[in-house]
XYZ file of C-alpha atoms in Angstrom:
169
model
C 15.120 30.166 10.696
C 15.220 26.377 10.679
C 18.639 25.358 9.428
C 19.644 21.836 8.471
C 23.230 22.700 7.588
C 26.438 23.797 9.226
C 27.203 27.249 10.635
C 28.581 28.663 7.368
C 25.174 28.460 5.705
C 23.546 30.178 8.709
C 25.924 33.131 8.308
C 24.968 33.285 4.638
C 21.242 33.100 5.440
C 21.548 35.776 8.134
C 23.079 38.133 5.564
C 19.800 38.097 3.583
C 17.411 38.560 6.514
C 17.467 39.013 10.257
C 16.345 36.047 12.304
C 15.651 36.044 16.006
C 16.984 32.541 16.552
C 18.346 29.629 14.523
C 17.411 26.035 15.345
C 19.474 23.022 14.354
C 17.013 20.179 13.801
C 17.458 16.553 12.821
C 14.201 14.947 11.756
C 15.954 11.602 11.495
C 17.172 11.567 15.116
C 14.650 14.025 16.556
C 17.367 16.369 17.813
C 16.300 19.960 18.412
C 12.600 19.369 17.802
C 11.643 19.963 21.457
C 13.552 23.269 21.513
C 11.844 24.416 18.317
C 8.412 23.381 19.614
C 8.959 25.149 22.964
C 10.050 28.329 21.180
C 7.021 28.293 18.878
C 4.672 27.709 21.825
C 6.213 30.631 23.713
C 5.710 32.925 20.716
C 2.138 31.811 19.896
C -0.726 34.088 20.850
C -3.824 32.523 22.410
C -6.897 32.875 20.196
C -9.829 30.848 18.906
C -9.084 28.037 16.486
C -10.039 28.493 12.842
C -10.906 24.788 12.502
C -12.579 22.401 14.945
C -10.097 20.312 16.997
C -11.240 17.006 15.458
C -10.638 18.220 11.885
C -7.673 16.371 10.390
C -7.514 18.093 7.001
C -9.331 20.658 4.886
C -9.306 18.326 1.879
C -12.459 16.484 0.891
C -12.429 12.699 1.167
C -12.363 12.383 -2.630
C -9.292 14.637 -2.817
C -7.645 12.618 -0.056
C -8.097 9.329 -1.951
C -6.754 10.870 -5.164
C -3.790 12.344 -3.271
C -2.905 8.978 -1.712
C -3.009 7.177 -5.051
C -0.952 9.949 -6.676
C 1.601 9.672 -3.858
C 2.143 5.979 -4.561
C 2.397 6.652 -8.298
C 5.101 9.277 -7.678
C 6.982 7.028 -5.247
C 6.866 3.832 -7.266
C 7.351 5.161 -10.792
C 10.021 7.480 -12.090
C 10.435 10.136 -14.738
C 7.298 11.004 -16.724
C 5.105 7.992 -15.906
C 3.164 9.561 -12.990
C 2.542 12.705 -15.025
C 1.013 10.706 -17.875
C -1.780 9.383 -15.674
C -5.102 11.116 -15.148
C -7.220 10.192 -12.112
C -10.981 10.197 -11.795
C -13.298 9.083 -9.016
C -16.105 7.229 -10.797
C -17.913 5.755 -7.795
C -18.481 6.637 -4.140
C -21.047 4.433 -2.398
C -21.593 4.288 1.368
C -22.999 0.892 2.400
C -25.517 0.051 5.107
C -22.867 -1.777 7.160
C -20.896 1.494 7.467
C -18.255 0.608 4.899
C -17.511 2.642 1.798
C -17.020 1.521 -1.805
C -14.720 3.770 -3.841
C -14.117 3.289 -7.556
C -11.129 5.101 -8.991
C -10.147 5.237 -12.659
C -6.560 5.749 -13.780
C -6.421 6.857 -17.392
C -2.968 6.204 -18.845
C -1.584 7.843 -21.971
C -1.274 4.510 -23.765
C -1.417 0.760 -23.157
C 2.322 0.511 -22.384
C 2.012 2.964 -19.478
C -1.180 1.181 -18.355
C 0.661 -2.158 -18.276
C 3.508 -0.574 -16.292
C 1.041 0.701 -13.687
C -0.627 -2.688 -13.364
C 2.603 -4.654 -13.226
C 3.040 -8.348 -13.907
C -0.170 -10.159 -12.956
C -1.498 -6.808 -11.629
C 0.807 -7.021 -8.613
C 1.685 -3.312 -8.531
C -1.912 -2.085 -8.701
C -2.988 -4.653 -6.063
C -0.163 -3.545 -3.764
C -1.095 0.114 -4.241
C -4.740 -0.714 -3.530
C -3.797 -2.593 -0.350
C -1.687 0.304 0.969
C -4.305 2.959 0.197
C -7.100 0.884 1.788
C -5.015 0.384 4.934
C -4.249 4.102 5.278
C -7.863 5.152 4.629
C -9.231 2.661 7.159
C -6.775 3.945 9.761
C -7.715 7.545 9.020
C -11.487 7.172 8.802
C -12.037 4.303 11.248
C -14.316 2.214 9.031
C -13.961 -0.428 6.321
C -13.101 0.774 2.808
C -13.426 -1.158 -0.461
C -11.302 0.397 -3.206
C -11.463 -0.631 -6.844
C -8.880 0.851 -9.203
C -9.565 0.542 -12.926
C -6.649 1.238 -15.278
C -7.507 2.252 -18.828
C -5.440 3.398 -21.803
C -6.372 6.400 -23.956
C -4.805 4.890 -27.041
C -3.304 1.571 -28.058
C 0.364 1.556 -29.006
C 1.792 -1.382 -30.951
C 5.292 -2.394 -29.913
C 8.048 -2.549 -32.531
C 8.154 -6.349 -32.183
C 4.463 -6.672 -33.003
C 4.682 -4.414 -36.084
C 6.525 -7.154 -37.977
C 3.745 -9.634 -37.205
C 0.953 -7.380 -38.522
C 0.287 -7.971 -42.231
C 0.419 -4.861 -44.422
C -2.295 -4.440 -47.076
C -1.174 -3.421 -50.572
């Protein structure tokens, strides 16, 4: 059992199941991590690895790009905004110089959500692009060009613009 709380919770947890040992771990300060790691290593059985040692993840590269973009959407936007965005990889082109061109499309529910994602003067989408490119280049070890296109499924007219639109009789 890995417990992040005080002793009272451990007593409560032990009443539901029997644990061999309880570890108090602080990820923030790194306390207890070495003890936990040593215990796990002592309990591990030697056997052949299921994956090669140089394999970082089982996800495809396309899934990894989509996951990184989704992570920034969830971190930077609140409530329902990230859930109203559909992602699609529309281009994946390796270049002769070893770099990679990735084109990603974000399909927003409407133009208001699309404008929120882009930000004023597209600052938010440029910042997201910069962060994702940096992380991908670190992970893959080669240059990445990422283009993110934001599109709206439907156009919503704001209540201020409705007064300006002439109504036909």
